[in-house]
PDB file of C-alpha atoms in Angstrom:
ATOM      1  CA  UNK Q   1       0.000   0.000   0.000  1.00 65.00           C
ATOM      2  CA  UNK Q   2       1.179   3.271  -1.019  1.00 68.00           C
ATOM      3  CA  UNK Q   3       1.124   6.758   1.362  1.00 63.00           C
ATOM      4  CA  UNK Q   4      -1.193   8.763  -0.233  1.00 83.00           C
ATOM      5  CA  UNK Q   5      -3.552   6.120  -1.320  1.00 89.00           C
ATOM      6  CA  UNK Q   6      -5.797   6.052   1.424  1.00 94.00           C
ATOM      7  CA  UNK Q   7      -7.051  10.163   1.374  1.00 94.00           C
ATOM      8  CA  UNK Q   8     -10.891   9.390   3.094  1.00 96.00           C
ATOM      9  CA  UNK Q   9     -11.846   9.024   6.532  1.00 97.00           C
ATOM     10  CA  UNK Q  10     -14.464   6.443   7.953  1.00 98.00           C
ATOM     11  CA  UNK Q  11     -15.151   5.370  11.967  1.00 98.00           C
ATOM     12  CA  UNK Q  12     -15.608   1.833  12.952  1.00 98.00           C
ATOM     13  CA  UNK Q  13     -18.127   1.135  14.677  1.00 97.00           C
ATOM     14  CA  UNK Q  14     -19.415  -1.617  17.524  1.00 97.00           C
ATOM     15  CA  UNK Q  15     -23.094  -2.023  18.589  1.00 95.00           C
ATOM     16  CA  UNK Q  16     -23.422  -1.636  22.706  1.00 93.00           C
ATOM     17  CA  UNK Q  17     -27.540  -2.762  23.455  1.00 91.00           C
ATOM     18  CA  UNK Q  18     -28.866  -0.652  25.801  1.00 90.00           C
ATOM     19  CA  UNK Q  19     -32.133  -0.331  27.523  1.00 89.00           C
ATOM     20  CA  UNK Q  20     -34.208   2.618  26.887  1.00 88.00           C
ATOM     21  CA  UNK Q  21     -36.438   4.291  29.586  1.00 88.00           C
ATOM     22  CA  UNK Q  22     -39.428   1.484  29.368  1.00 89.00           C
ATOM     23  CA  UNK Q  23     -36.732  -1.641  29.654  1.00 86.00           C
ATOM     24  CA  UNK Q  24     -36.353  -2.431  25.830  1.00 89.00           C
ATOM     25  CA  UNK Q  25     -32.914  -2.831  24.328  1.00 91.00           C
ATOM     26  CA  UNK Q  26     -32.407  -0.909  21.669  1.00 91.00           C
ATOM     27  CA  UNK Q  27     -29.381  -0.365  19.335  1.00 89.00           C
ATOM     28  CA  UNK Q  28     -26.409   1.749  20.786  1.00 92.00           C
ATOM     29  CA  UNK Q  29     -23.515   2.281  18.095  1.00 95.00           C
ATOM     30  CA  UNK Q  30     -20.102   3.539  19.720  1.00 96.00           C
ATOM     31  CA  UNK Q  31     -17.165   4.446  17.824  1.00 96.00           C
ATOM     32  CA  UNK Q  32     -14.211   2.340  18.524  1.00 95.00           C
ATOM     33  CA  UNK Q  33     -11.907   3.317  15.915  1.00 94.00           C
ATOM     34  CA  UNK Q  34     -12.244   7.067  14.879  1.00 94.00           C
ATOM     35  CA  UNK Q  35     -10.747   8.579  11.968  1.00 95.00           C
ATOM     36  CA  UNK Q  36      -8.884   5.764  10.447  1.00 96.00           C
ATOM     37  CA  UNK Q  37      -7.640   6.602   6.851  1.00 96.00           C
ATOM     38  CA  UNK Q  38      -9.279   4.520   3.789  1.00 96.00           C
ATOM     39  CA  UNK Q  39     -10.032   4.281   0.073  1.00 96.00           C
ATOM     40  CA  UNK Q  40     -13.691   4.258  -0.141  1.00 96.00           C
ATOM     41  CA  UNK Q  41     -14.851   2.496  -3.967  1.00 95.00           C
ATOM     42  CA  UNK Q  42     -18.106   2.676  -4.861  1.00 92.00           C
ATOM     43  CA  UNK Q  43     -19.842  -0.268  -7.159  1.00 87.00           C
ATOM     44  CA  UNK Q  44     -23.388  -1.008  -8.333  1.00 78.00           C
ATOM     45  CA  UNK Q  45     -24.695  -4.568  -6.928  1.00 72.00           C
ATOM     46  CA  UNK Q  46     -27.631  -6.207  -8.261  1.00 68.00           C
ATOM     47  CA  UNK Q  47     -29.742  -8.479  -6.507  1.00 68.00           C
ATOM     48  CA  UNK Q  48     -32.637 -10.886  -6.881  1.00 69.00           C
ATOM     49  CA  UNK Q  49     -35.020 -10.748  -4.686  1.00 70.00           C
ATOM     50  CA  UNK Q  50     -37.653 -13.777  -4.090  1.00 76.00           C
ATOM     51  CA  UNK Q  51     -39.916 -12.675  -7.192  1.00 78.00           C
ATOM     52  CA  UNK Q  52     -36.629 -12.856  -9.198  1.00 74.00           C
ATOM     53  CA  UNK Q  53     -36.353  -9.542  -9.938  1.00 76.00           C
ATOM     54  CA  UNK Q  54     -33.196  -7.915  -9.897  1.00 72.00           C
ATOM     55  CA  UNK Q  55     -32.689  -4.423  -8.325  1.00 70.00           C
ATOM     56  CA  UNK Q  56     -29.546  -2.482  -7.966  1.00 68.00           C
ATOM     57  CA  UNK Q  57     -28.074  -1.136  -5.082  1.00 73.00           C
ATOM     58  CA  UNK Q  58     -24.776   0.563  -4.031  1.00 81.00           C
ATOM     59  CA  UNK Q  59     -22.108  -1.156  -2.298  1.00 91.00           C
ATOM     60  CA  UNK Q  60     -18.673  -0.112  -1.108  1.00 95.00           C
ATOM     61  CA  UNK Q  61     -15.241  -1.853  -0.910  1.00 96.00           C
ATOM     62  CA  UNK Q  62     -13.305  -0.314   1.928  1.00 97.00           C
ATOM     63  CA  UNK Q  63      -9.156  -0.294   2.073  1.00 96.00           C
ATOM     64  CA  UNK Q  64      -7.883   0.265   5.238  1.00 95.00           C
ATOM     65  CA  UNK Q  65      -4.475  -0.771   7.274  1.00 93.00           C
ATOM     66  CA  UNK Q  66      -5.087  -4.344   9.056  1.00 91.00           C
ATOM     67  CA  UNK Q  67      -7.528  -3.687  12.214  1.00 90.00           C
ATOM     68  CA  UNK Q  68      -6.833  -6.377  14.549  1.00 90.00           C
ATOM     69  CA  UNK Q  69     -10.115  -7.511  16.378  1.00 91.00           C
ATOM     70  CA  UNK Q  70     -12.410  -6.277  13.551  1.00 94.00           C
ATOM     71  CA  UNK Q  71     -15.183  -8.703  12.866  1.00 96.00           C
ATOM     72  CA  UNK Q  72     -18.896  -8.387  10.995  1.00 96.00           C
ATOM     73  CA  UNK Q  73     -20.643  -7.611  13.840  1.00 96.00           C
ATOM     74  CA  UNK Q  74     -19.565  -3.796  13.336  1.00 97.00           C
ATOM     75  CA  UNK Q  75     -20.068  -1.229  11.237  1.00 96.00           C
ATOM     76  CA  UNK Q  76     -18.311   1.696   8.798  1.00 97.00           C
ATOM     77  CA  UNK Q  77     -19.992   5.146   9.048  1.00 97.00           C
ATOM     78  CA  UNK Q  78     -17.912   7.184   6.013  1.00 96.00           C
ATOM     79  CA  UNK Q  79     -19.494  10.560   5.266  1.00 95.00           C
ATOM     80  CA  UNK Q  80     -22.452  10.167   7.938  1.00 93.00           C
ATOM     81  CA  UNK Q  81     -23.601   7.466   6.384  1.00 94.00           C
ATOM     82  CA  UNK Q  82     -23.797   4.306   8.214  1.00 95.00           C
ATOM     83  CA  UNK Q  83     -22.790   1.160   5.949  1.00 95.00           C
ATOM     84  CA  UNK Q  84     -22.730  -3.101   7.057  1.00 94.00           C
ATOM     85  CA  UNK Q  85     -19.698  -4.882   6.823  1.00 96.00           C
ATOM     86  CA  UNK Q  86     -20.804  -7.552   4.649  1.00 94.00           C
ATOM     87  CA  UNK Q  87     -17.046  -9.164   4.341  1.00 95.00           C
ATOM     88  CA  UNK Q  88     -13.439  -8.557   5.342  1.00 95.00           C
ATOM     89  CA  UNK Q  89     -11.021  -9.812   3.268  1.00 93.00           C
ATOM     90  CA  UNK Q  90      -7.264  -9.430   4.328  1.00 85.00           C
ATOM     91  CA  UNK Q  91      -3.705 -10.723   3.635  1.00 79.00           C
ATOM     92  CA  UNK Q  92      -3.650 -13.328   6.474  1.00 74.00           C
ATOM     93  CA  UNK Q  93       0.332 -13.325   6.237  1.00 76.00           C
ATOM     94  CA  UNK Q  94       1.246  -9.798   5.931  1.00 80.00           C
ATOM     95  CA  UNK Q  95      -0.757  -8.590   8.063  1.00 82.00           C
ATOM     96  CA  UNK Q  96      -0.752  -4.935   6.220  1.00 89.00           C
ATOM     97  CA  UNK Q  97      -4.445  -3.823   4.710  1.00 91.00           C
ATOM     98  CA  UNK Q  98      -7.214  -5.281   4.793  1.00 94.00           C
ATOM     99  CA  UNK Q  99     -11.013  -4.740   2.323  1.00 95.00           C
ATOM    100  CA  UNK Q 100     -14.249  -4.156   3.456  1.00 96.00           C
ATOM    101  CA  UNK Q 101     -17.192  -4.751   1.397  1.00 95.00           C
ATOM    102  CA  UNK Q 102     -19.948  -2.833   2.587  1.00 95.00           C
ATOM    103  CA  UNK Q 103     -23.580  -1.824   1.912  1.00 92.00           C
ATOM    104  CA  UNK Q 104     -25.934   0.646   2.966  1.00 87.00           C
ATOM    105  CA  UNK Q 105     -27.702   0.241   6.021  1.00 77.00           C
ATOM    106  CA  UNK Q 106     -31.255  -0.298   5.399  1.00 68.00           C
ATOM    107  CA  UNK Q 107     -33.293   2.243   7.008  1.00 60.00           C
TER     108      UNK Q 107
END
């Protein structure tokens, strides 16, 4: 990976449950890694749904240096908008960047 090549910044974020005033849990995202520098790629992904329609949507592939620790169960907020880590593909013996491909969170 080159300096220079990753110019955008994203947060990482991990979802903390917490109860809301009438006992529920409800979704709590905190940000456990702030401002770490990526390449953010946009792509079109098309889909089937049951019907067998396809629709398109936009997905992301994410290049950032290796996060140890960082698993599916988080998310990528880049430009206030929250995205799901779909997939995290890395270099297993390098150990140097890592790619995650990301959609939109559905609303």
């Amino acid at each position: 990976m080159r300096a220079g090549e990753l110019k955008q910044r994203i947060e990482i974020q991990t979802n903390t449950p917490t109860q809301d005033s009438e006992g529920e849990l409800i979704d709590s995202w905190v940000a456990t890694h702030s401002d770490v520098a990526a390449k953010v790629t946009s792509k079109a992904v098309e889909e089937a749904d049951e019907s067998g329609a396809v629709r398109s949507r936009e997905g992301f592939v994410i290049v950032i240096r290796y996060q140890p620790g960082l698993t599916t169960d988080q998310r990528v907020v880049y430009l206030t908008m929250p995205l799901t880590i779909e997939a995290i593909l890395h270099d297993r013996g390098q150990q140097k960047r890592m790619e995650l491909i990301c959609s939109q969170v559905a609303v």
